[in-house]
mmCIF file of C-alpha atoms in Angstrom:
data_model
loop_
_atom_site.group_PDB
_atom_site.id
_atom_site.type_symbol
_atom_site.label_atom_id
_atom_site.label_comp_id
_atom_site.label_asym_id
_atom_site.label_seq_id
_atom_site.Cartn_x
_atom_site.Cartn_y
_atom_site.Cartn_z
ATOM 1 C CA UNK A 1 12.816 22.110 14.799
ATOM 2 C CA UNK A 2 14.490 19.023 16.252
ATOM 3 C CA UNK A 3 16.578 19.505 19.396
ATOM 4 C CA UNK A 4 18.580 17.271 21.737
ATOM 5 C CA UNK A 5 15.424 16.836 23.846
ATOM 6 C CA UNK A 6 13.865 14.857 20.990
ATOM 7 C CA UNK A 7 16.299 12.039 21.707
ATOM 8 C CA UNK A 8 14.373 11.317 24.905
ATOM 9 C CA UNK A 9 10.877 9.864 25.326
ATOM 10 C CA UNK A 10 7.914 12.024 24.278
ATOM 11 C CA UNK A 11 4.948 10.206 25.854
ATOM 12 C CA UNK A 12 2.820 11.560 28.722
ATOM 13 C CA UNK A 13 0.458 10.113 31.319
ATOM 14 C CA UNK A 14 -2.385 10.620 28.826
ATOM 15 C CA UNK A 15 -0.863 8.267 26.221
ATOM 16 C CA UNK A 16 -1.835 4.591 26.090
ATOM 17 C CA UNK A 17 -0.033 1.340 25.310
ATOM 18 C CA UNK A 18 0.042 2.033 21.537
ATOM 19 C CA UNK A 19 2.646 4.780 21.931
ATOM 20 C CA UNK A 20 5.844 3.902 20.081
ATOM 21 C CA UNK A 21 9.274 5.484 19.712
ATOM 22 C CA UNK A 22 11.405 4.177 16.846
ATOM 23 C CA UNK A 23 14.804 4.260 15.191
ATOM 24 C CA UNK A 24 15.559 3.091 11.673
ATOM 25 C CA UNK A 25 19.311 2.885 11.084
ATOM 26 C CA UNK A 26 20.514 1.308 7.815
ATOM 27 C CA UNK A 27 23.819 -0.476 7.285
ATOM 28 C CA UNK A 28 24.774 -0.117 3.613
ATOM 29 C CA UNK A 29 27.834 -1.589 1.879
ATOM 30 C CA UNK A 30 26.962 -1.283 -1.822
ATOM 31 C CA UNK A 31 30.380 -2.376 -3.108
ATOM 32 C CA UNK A 32 29.801 -5.742 -1.390
ATOM 33 C CA UNK A 33 26.059 -5.845 -2.138
ATOM 34 C CA UNK A 34 25.329 -6.080 1.569
ATOM 35 C CA UNK A 35 22.454 -4.243 3.209
ATOM 36 C CA UNK A 36 20.986 -4.433 6.666
ATOM 37 C CA UNK A 37 19.516 -2.391 9.456
ATOM 38 C CA UNK A 38 18.980 -1.774 13.125
ATOM 39 C CA UNK A 39 15.271 -1.240 13.814
ATOM 40 C CA UNK A 40 14.010 -0.292 17.259
ATOM 41 C CA UNK A 41 10.447 0.117 18.525
ATOM 42 C CA UNK A 42 10.049 0.990 22.202
ATOM 43 C CA UNK A 43 6.586 0.787 23.791
ATOM 44 C CA UNK A 44 7.383 2.833 26.912
ATOM 45 C CA UNK A 45 3.908 2.590 28.456
ATOM 46 C CA UNK A 46 4.115 -1.213 28.239
ATOM 47 C CA UNK A 47 7.767 -1.206 29.257
ATOM 48 C CA UNK A 48 8.890 -3.341 26.318
ATOM 49 C CA UNK A 49 11.115 -2.974 23.271
ATOM 50 C CA UNK A 50 11.356 -4.652 19.859
ATOM 51 C CA UNK A 51 14.696 -4.916 18.051
ATOM 52 C CA UNK A 52 15.267 -6.183 14.531
ATOM 53 C CA UNK A 53 18.855 -6.611 13.336
ATOM 54 C CA UNK A 54 19.324 -8.231 9.953
ATOM 55 C CA UNK A 55 21.627 -8.339 6.958
ATOM 56 C CA UNK A 56 20.977 -9.409 3.380
ATOM 57 C CA UNK A 57 23.162 -10.186 0.381
ATOM 58 C CA UNK A 58 20.782 -10.747 -2.552
ATOM 59 C CA UNK A 59 17.437 -9.683 -4.014
ATOM 60 C CA UNK A 60 14.839 -12.112 -2.734
ATOM 61 C CA UNK A 61 11.107 -12.588 -2.398
ATOM 62 C CA UNK A 62 11.475 -14.387 0.924
ATOM 63 C CA UNK A 63 12.935 -13.626 4.349
ATOM 64 C CA UNK A 64 14.525 -17.088 4.436
ATOM 65 C CA UNK A 65 17.489 -15.967 2.312
ATOM 66 C CA UNK A 66 18.715 -13.304 4.747
ATOM 67 C CA UNK A 67 22.367 -13.641 5.738
ATOM 68 C CA UNK A 68 21.577 -12.914 9.375
ATOM 69 C CA UNK A 69 18.479 -12.137 11.448
ATOM 70 C CA UNK A 70 18.022 -11.318 15.132
ATOM 71 C CA UNK A 71 14.419 -10.285 15.824
ATOM 72 C CA UNK A 72 13.076 -9.916 19.354
ATOM 73 C CA UNK A 73 9.718 -8.449 20.348
ATOM 74 C CA UNK A 74 9.759 -8.512 24.143
ATOM 75 C CA UNK A 75 12.926 -6.915 25.432
ATOM 76 C CA UNK A 76 12.812 -4.547 28.437
ATOM 77 C CA UNK A 77 12.419 -0.879 27.505
ATOM 78 C CA UNK A 78 15.503 1.252 28.209
ATOM 79 C CA UNK A 79 15.264 3.941 30.864
ATOM 80 C CA UNK A 80 16.334 6.606 28.344
ATOM 81 C CA UNK A 81 15.796 6.600 24.615
ATOM 82 C CA UNK A 82 19.048 8.535 24.123
ATOM 83 C CA UNK A 83 21.034 5.478 25.228
ATOM 84 C CA UNK A 84 19.433 2.196 24.284
ATOM 85 C CA UNK A 85 21.063 -0.888 25.773
ATOM 86 C CA UNK A 86 19.466 -4.307 25.478
ATOM 87 C CA UNK A 87 20.236 -7.840 26.642
ATOM 88 C CA UNK A 88 20.648 -8.802 22.971
ATOM 89 C CA UNK A 89 24.000 -6.992 22.708
ATOM 90 C CA UNK A 90 22.710 -3.803 21.039
ATOM 91 C CA UNK A 91 23.716 -0.294 22.126
ATOM 92 C CA UNK A 92 22.621 2.950 20.432
ATOM 93 C CA UNK A 93 23.922 6.107 22.045
ATOM 94 C CA UNK A 94 23.303 9.717 21.047
ATOM 95 C CA UNK A 95 26.828 11.135 21.355
ATOM 96 C CA UNK A 96 26.023 14.714 20.326
ATOM 97 C CA UNK A 97 22.239 14.801 19.977
ATOM 98 C CA UNK A 98 20.470 15.213 17.713
ATOM 99 C CA UNK A 99 23.160 14.702 15.009
ATOM 100 C CA UNK A 100 25.814 12.192 16.118
ATOM 101 C CA UNK A 101 25.366 8.547 17.198
ATOM 102 C CA UNK A 102 27.348 5.457 18.111
ATOM 103 C CA UNK A 103 25.988 1.966 17.387
ATOM 104 C CA UNK A 104 27.506 -1.222 18.814
ATOM 105 C CA UNK A 105 26.129 -4.724 18.466
ATOM 106 C CA UNK A 106 27.577 -8.076 19.473
ATOM 107 C CA UNK A 107 25.355 -10.838 18.196
ATOM 108 C CA UNK A 108 25.519 -14.513 17.359
ATOM 109 C CA UNK A 109 27.616 -16.561 14.939
ATOM 110 C CA UNK A 110 30.542 -14.144 14.799
ATOM 111 C CA UNK A 111 28.370 -11.115 13.898
ATOM 112 C CA UNK A 112 29.263 -7.687 15.276
ATOM 113 C CA UNK A 113 28.661 -4.068 14.269
ATOM 114 C CA UNK A 114 30.671 -0.981 15.250
ATOM 115 C CA UNK A 115 29.378 2.136 13.524
ATOM 116 C CA UNK A 116 29.472 5.904 13.998
ATOM 117 C CA UNK A 117 27.002 8.349 12.446
ATOM 118 C CA UNK A 118 28.089 11.973 12.077
ATOM 119 C CA UNK A 119 25.226 14.148 10.848
ATOM 120 C CA UNK A 120 26.019 16.313 7.820
ATOM 121 C CA UNK A 121 22.799 18.314 8.243
ATOM 122 C CA UNK A 122 20.331 19.243 10.936
ATOM 123 C CA UNK A 123 17.544 16.663 11.277
ATOM 124 C CA UNK A 124 14.622 17.495 8.968
ATOM 125 C CA UNK A 125 11.437 18.042 10.993
ATOM 126 C CA UNK A 126 8.523 17.031 8.760
ATOM 127 C CA UNK A 127 6.043 19.038 10.887
ATOM 128 C CA UNK A 128 7.939 22.340 11.027
ATOM 129 C CA UNK A 129 6.474 24.668 8.353
ATOM 130 C CA UNK A 130 9.786 26.558 8.243
ATOM 131 C CA UNK A 131 11.423 23.360 7.013
ATOM 132 C CA UNK A 132 8.505 21.684 5.244
ATOM 133 C CA UNK A 133 6.032 24.106 3.582
ATOM 134 C CA UNK A 134 3.634 21.171 3.093
ATOM 135 C CA UNK A 135 3.298 20.529 6.837
ATOM 136 C CA UNK A 136 -0.303 20.591 8.053
ATOM 137 C CA UNK A 137 -1.604 23.357 10.297
ATOM 138 C CA UNK A 138 -3.591 21.137 12.663
ATOM 139 C CA UNK A 139 -2.577 17.846 14.244
ATOM 140 C CA UNK A 140 -5.145 15.966 12.144
ATOM 141 C CA UNK A 141 -3.703 17.525 8.969
ATOM 142 C CA UNK A 142 -0.154 16.708 10.041
ATOM 143 C CA UNK A 143 -1.052 13.077 10.689
ATOM 144 C CA UNK A 144 -2.935 12.792 7.387
ATOM 145 C CA UNK A 145 0.049 14.136 5.449
ATOM 146 C CA UNK A 146 2.733 12.214 7.295
ATOM 147 C CA UNK A 147 2.426 8.840 5.429
ATOM 148 C CA UNK A 148 2.386 6.995 8.791
ATOM 149 C CA UNK A 149 -0.608 8.643 10.449
ATOM 150 C CA UNK A 150 -0.293 9.117 14.205
ATOM 151 C CA UNK A 151 2.885 7.038 14.221
ATOM 152 C CA UNK A 152 4.620 10.119 12.821
ATOM 153 C CA UNK A 153 3.263 12.510 15.421
ATOM 154 C CA UNK A 154 6.930 13.380 15.546
ATOM 155 C CA UNK A 155 9.452 12.388 12.899
ATOM 156 C CA UNK A 156 12.804 13.443 11.545
ATOM 157 C CA UNK A 157 15.166 12.209 8.844
ATOM 158 C CA UNK A 158 18.862 12.991 8.640
ATOM 159 C CA UNK A 159 21.722 12.304 6.239
ATOM 160 C CA UNK A 160 25.076 11.551 7.803
ATOM 161 C CA UNK A 161 28.478 9.987 7.264
ATOM 162 C CA UNK A 162 28.289 6.341 8.399
ATOM 163 C CA UNK A 163 31.657 4.716 9.170
ATOM 164 C CA UNK A 164 32.755 1.574 10.954
ATOM 165 C CA UNK A 165 32.992 -2.172 10.531
ATOM 166 C CA UNK A 166 30.536 -5.018 10.156
ATOM 167 C CA UNK A 167 31.689 -8.515 11.029
ATOM 168 C CA UNK A 168 29.162 -10.829 9.400
ATOM 169 C CA UNK A 169 29.477 -14.484 10.380
ATOM 170 C CA UNK A 170 33.186 -13.972 10.985
ATOM 171 C CA UNK A 171 34.034 -11.971 7.846
ATOM 172 C CA UNK A 172 34.747 -8.265 8.310
ATOM 173 C CA UNK A 173 33.545 -5.480 5.993
ATOM 174 C CA UNK A 174 34.288 -1.753 6.039
ATOM 175 C CA UNK A 175 31.434 0.762 6.245
ATOM 176 C CA UNK A 176 32.060 4.216 4.759
ATOM 177 C CA UNK A 177 29.068 5.845 3.091
ATOM 178 C CA UNK A 178 26.709 8.805 3.239
ATOM 179 C CA UNK A 179 23.407 7.328 4.370
ATOM 180 C CA UNK A 180 20.206 8.336 6.163
ATOM 181 C CA UNK A 181 18.562 7.485 9.478
ATOM 182 C CA UNK A 182 15.296 8.457 11.162
ATOM 183 C CA UNK A 183 13.513 8.669 14.492
ATOM 184 C CA UNK A 184 9.728 8.701 15.021
ATOM 185 C CA UNK A 185 7.292 8.868 17.912
ATOM 186 C CA UNK A 186 3.546 8.785 18.459
ATOM 187 C CA UNK A 187 0.590 6.394 18.800
ATOM 188 C CA UNK A 188 1.293 3.397 16.534
ATOM 189 C CA UNK A 189 -1.558 0.854 16.698
ATOM 190 C CA UNK A 190 -0.363 -2.404 15.156
ATOM 191 C CA UNK A 191 -3.544 -2.939 13.101
ATOM 192 C CA UNK A 192 -3.247 0.521 11.528
ATOM 193 C CA UNK A 193 0.244 0.468 9.962
ATOM 194 C CA UNK A 194 -0.651 2.077 6.612
ATOM 195 C CA UNK A 195 0.596 1.229 3.123
ATOM 196 C CA UNK A 196 3.411 3.677 2.342
ATOM 197 C CA UNK A 197 6.805 4.106 0.725
ATOM 198 C CA UNK A 198 9.998 5.476 2.214
ATOM 199 C CA UNK A 199 12.946 6.105 -0.112
ATOM 200 C CA UNK A 200 16.294 7.834 -0.139
ATOM 201 C CA UNK A 201 19.092 8.248 -2.650
ATOM 202 C CA UNK A 202 22.485 9.821 -2.096
ATOM 203 C CA UNK A 203 25.257 10.769 -4.491
ATOM 204 C CA UNK A 204 28.124 11.392 -2.072
ATOM 205 C CA UNK A 205 27.980 14.223 0.449
ATOM 206 C CA UNK A 206 26.996 16.828 -2.157
ATOM 207 C CA UNK A 207 23.571 15.543 -3.172
ATOM 208 C CA UNK A 208 20.942 13.501 -1.378
ATOM 209 C CA UNK A 209 17.184 12.885 -1.686
ATOM 210 C CA UNK A 210 14.705 11.684 0.913
ATOM 211 C CA UNK A 211 10.963 11.301 0.324
ATOM 212 C CA UNK A 212 7.903 9.470 1.639
ATOM 213 C CA UNK A 213 4.899 8.398 -0.435
ATOM 214 C CA UNK A 214 1.352 7.359 0.406
ATOM 215 C CA UNK A 215 0.540 4.002 -1.207
ATOM 216 C CA UNK A 216 -2.967 3.023 -2.332
ATOM 217 C CA UNK A 217 -3.069 -0.680 -3.315
ATOM 218 C CA UNK A 218 -6.553 -0.301 -4.809
ATOM 219 C CA UNK A 219 -5.228 1.864 -7.655
ATOM 220 C CA UNK A 220 -3.303 0.716 -10.743
ATOM 221 C CA UNK A 221 0.453 0.990 -11.102
ATOM 222 C CA UNK A 222 1.476 4.569 -11.865
ATOM 223 C CA UNK A 223 -1.512 5.965 -9.960
ATOM 224 C CA UNK A 224 -0.986 4.181 -6.630
ATOM 225 C CA UNK A 225 1.506 6.560 -5.012
ATOM 226 C CA UNK A 226 1.063 10.120 -3.784
ATOM 227 C CA UNK A 227 3.799 12.364 -2.402
ATOM 228 C CA UNK A 228 3.771 13.000 1.354
ATOM 229 C CA UNK A 229 6.956 14.881 2.338
ATOM 230 C CA UNK A 230 10.704 14.960 1.817
ATOM 231 C CA UNK A 231 13.840 17.022 1.426
ATOM 232 C CA UNK A 232 16.821 17.572 -0.845
ATOM 233 C CA UNK A 233 20.376 18.001 0.443
ATOM 234 C CA UNK A 234 22.345 20.000 -2.154
ATOM 235 C CA UNK A 235 25.936 21.015 -1.351
ATOM 236 C CA UNK A 236 25.094 21.567 2.300
ATOM 237 C CA UNK A 237 21.761 23.313 1.695
ATOM 238 C CA UNK A 238 18.609 21.519 2.849
ATOM 239 C CA UNK A 239 15.339 22.338 1.127
ATOM 240 C CA UNK A 240 11.914 20.756 0.977
ATOM 241 C CA UNK A 241 10.768 18.579 -1.861
ATOM 242 C CA UNK A 242 7.425 19.848 -3.134
ATOM 243 C CA UNK A 243 6.307 16.940 -5.334
ATOM 244 C CA UNK A 244 7.290 13.468 -6.492
ATOM 245 C CA UNK A 245 5.699 11.616 -9.402
ATOM 246 C CA UNK A 246 6.638 7.966 -8.953
ATOM 247 C CA UNK A 247 5.978 4.720 -10.772
ATOM 248 C CA UNK A 248 7.099 1.416 -9.290
ATOM 249 C CA UNK A 249 7.282 -1.769 -11.348
ATOM 250 C CA UNK A 250 6.897 -4.824 -9.119
ATOM 251 C CA UNK A 251 7.119 -8.580 -9.341
ATOM 252 C CA UNK A 252 4.819 -9.678 -6.545
ATOM 253 C CA UNK A 253 5.848 -7.476 -3.609
ATOM 254 C CA UNK A 254 9.396 -7.081 -4.945
ATOM 255 C CA UNK A 255 10.079 -3.722 -6.640
ATOM 256 C CA UNK A 256 12.259 -4.098 -9.738
ATOM 257 C CA UNK A 257 12.258 -0.513 -11.086
ATOM 258 C CA UNK A 258 11.597 2.860 -9.421
ATOM 259 C CA UNK A 259 11.022 5.926 -11.610
ATOM 260 C CA UNK A 260 10.717 9.172 -9.649
ATOM 261 C CA UNK A 261 10.420 12.735 -10.952
ATOM 262 C CA UNK A 262 11.309 14.966 -7.988
ATOM 263 C CA UNK A 263 10.484 18.701 -7.835
ATOM 264 C CA UNK A 264 12.396 20.647 -5.202
ATOM 265 C CA UNK A 265 11.564 23.902 -3.414
ATOM 266 C CA UNK A 266 13.357 25.918 -6.124
ATOM 267 C CA UNK A 267 11.162 24.394 -8.815
ATOM 268 C CA UNK A 268 14.007 22.286 -10.217
ATOM 269 C CA UNK A 269 13.192 18.774 -11.398
ATOM 270 C CA UNK A 270 15.317 15.665 -10.929
ATOM 271 C CA UNK A 271 14.615 12.374 -12.748
ATOM 272 C CA UNK A 272 15.710 9.375 -10.670
ATOM 273 C CA UNK A 273 15.674 5.729 -11.705
ATOM 274 C CA UNK A 274 16.477 2.961 -9.251
ATOM 275 C CA UNK A 275 16.896 -0.812 -9.317
ATOM 276 C CA UNK A 276 17.437 -3.049 -6.265
ATOM 277 C CA UNK A 277 20.792 -4.755 -5.747
ATOM 278 C CA UNK A 278 19.874 -6.280 -2.358
ATOM 279 C CA UNK A 279 16.539 -6.680 -0.605
ATOM 280 C CA UNK A 280 13.748 -8.878 0.722
ATOM 281 C CA UNK A 281 10.420 -8.776 2.564
ATOM 282 C CA UNK A 282 10.555 -7.921 6.261
ATOM 283 C CA UNK A 283 7.863 -8.333 8.928
ATOM 284 C CA UNK A 284 8.375 -5.328 11.215
ATOM 285 C CA UNK A 285 4.862 -5.741 12.665
ATOM 286 C CA UNK A 286 2.565 -8.733 12.728
ATOM 287 C CA UNK A 287 0.062 -7.047 10.420
ATOM 288 C CA UNK A 288 2.454 -5.452 7.932
ATOM 289 C CA UNK A 289 4.865 -6.757 5.314
ATOM 290 C CA UNK A 290 7.574 -4.334 4.234
ATOM 291 C CA UNK A 291 9.911 -4.919 1.292
ATOM 292 C CA UNK A 292 13.262 -3.327 2.113
ATOM 293 C CA UNK A 293 16.385 -3.105 0.013
ATOM 294 C CA UNK A 294 19.442 -1.243 -1.174
ATOM 295 C CA UNK A 295 18.822 0.566 -4.470
ATOM 296 C CA UNK A 296 21.262 1.581 -7.197
ATOM 297 C CA UNK A 297 20.071 5.027 -8.289
ATOM 298 C CA UNK A 298 20.882 6.876 -11.503
ATOM 299 C CA UNK A 299 20.554 10.648 -11.995
ATOM 300 C CA UNK A 300 21.832 12.304 -15.180
ATOM 301 C CA UNK A 301 24.518 9.680 -15.559
ATOM 302 C CA UNK A 302 25.556 9.810 -11.894
ATOM 303 C CA UNK A 303 25.325 6.625 -9.843
ATOM 304 C CA UNK A 304 24.290 6.685 -6.201
ATOM 305 C CA UNK A 305 22.778 4.383 -3.598
ATOM 306 C CA UNK A 306 20.086 4.447 -0.964
ATOM 307 C CA UNK A 307 17.316 2.327 0.391
ATOM 308 C CA UNK A 308 13.650 1.772 -0.336
ATOM 309 C CA UNK A 309 10.935 0.535 1.984
ATOM 310 C CA UNK A 310 7.491 -0.358 0.660
ATOM 311 C CA UNK A 311 5.020 -1.224 3.367
ATOM 312 C CA UNK A 312 1.920 -3.352 2.723
ATOM 313 C CA UNK A 313 -0.868 -3.754 5.264
ATOM 314 C CA UNK A 314 -1.955 -7.362 5.724
ATOM 315 C CA UNK A 315 -5.328 -6.097 6.965
ATOM 316 C CA UNK A 316 -5.912 -4.191 3.710
ATOM 317 C CA UNK A 317 -4.408 -6.831 1.413
ATOM 318 C CA UNK A 318 -6.556 -9.570 2.978
ATOM 319 C CA UNK A 319 -9.637 -7.519 2.110
ATOM 320 C CA UNK A 320 -8.457 -7.062 -1.479
ATOM 321 C CA UNK A 321 -6.942 -10.473 -2.212
ATOM 322 C CA UNK A 322 -8.483 -12.903 0.269
ATOM 323 C CA UNK A 323 -9.985 -15.937 -1.476
ATOM 324 C CA UNK A 324 -11.443 -19.365 -0.904
ATOM 325 C CA UNK A 325 -9.691 -22.522 -2.084
ATOM 326 C CA UNK A 326 -11.915 -22.877 -5.171
ATOM 327 C CA UNK A 327 -11.469 -19.306 -6.442
ATOM 328 C CA UNK A 328 -9.145 -18.595 -9.338
ATOM 329 C CA UNK A 329 -5.798 -16.959 -8.546
ATOM 330 C CA UNK A 330 -5.541 -13.641 -10.423
ATOM 331 C CA UNK A 331 -3.005 -13.836 -13.265
ATOM 332 C CA UNK A 332 -1.915 -10.235 -12.789
ATOM 333 C CA UNK A 333 -2.056 -7.878 -9.822
ATOM 334 C CA UNK A 334 -1.679 -4.120 -10.078
#
């Protein structure tokens, strides 16, 4: 169970420099085809913080076509995780932890964000067996099932009502959407960021999906993803997802179609299909390339939106795809 105490640091004197505490907070405006995020990684033992604030307006295979990017890796760590304030103009404050938040950002080139998050559910604790029947019994099992290894020693996801305004290079847009944010903590060695998927889809306040997948780049399409954990929000009731069968069609690292058959805790099945309307690669860590984007989801004729993140490990991909100058480039990659 997640409590207000989980909005503060979790590390101890026994933890080393790899310990990380993170936020992922999306900024979604589907009617304008604008998507962005606030990403925070604090390394409290080192005393430093990474922030990534960016906004996109098209589907791209390169970071160069982002509308705005402010990435900094060596900011001072805040004294409290519950109120992050940085010299880059970013403030994230837990107003009523662990459900309600206020985000303010004053950046460059006429770019500002004012956004409130009001949780419409209690945060979903992936390691609490009362909430997630698939949670492991031992710490090793929990890490193995988490999709992020030790980096998800602690992790929660939460749907909420996101409202506010984004001023992007001087032009103002309204934010009013049901979206999803998360918070994680644990040892997160930069060389060991694993291949994984993180997806969510929401159809107003009544229905929302959130699920994580393990990704195995050595296996062919259709067999490369295995369900890790997730939940379904259905008319105010939160229940675990028990299985997801997913196939992703990609062009390079860019997903172009997601097909997901979701089985919830009641045994009901939900067939989701998603296509990106905004997105691009993103380098959250030096050794990982993550494609992120806003997805248009369809479910039984209903249209919803939500994001997808597909993380690729440069360490693993170099072992699979690395080549010398005189070797033939593969025509197709699975």
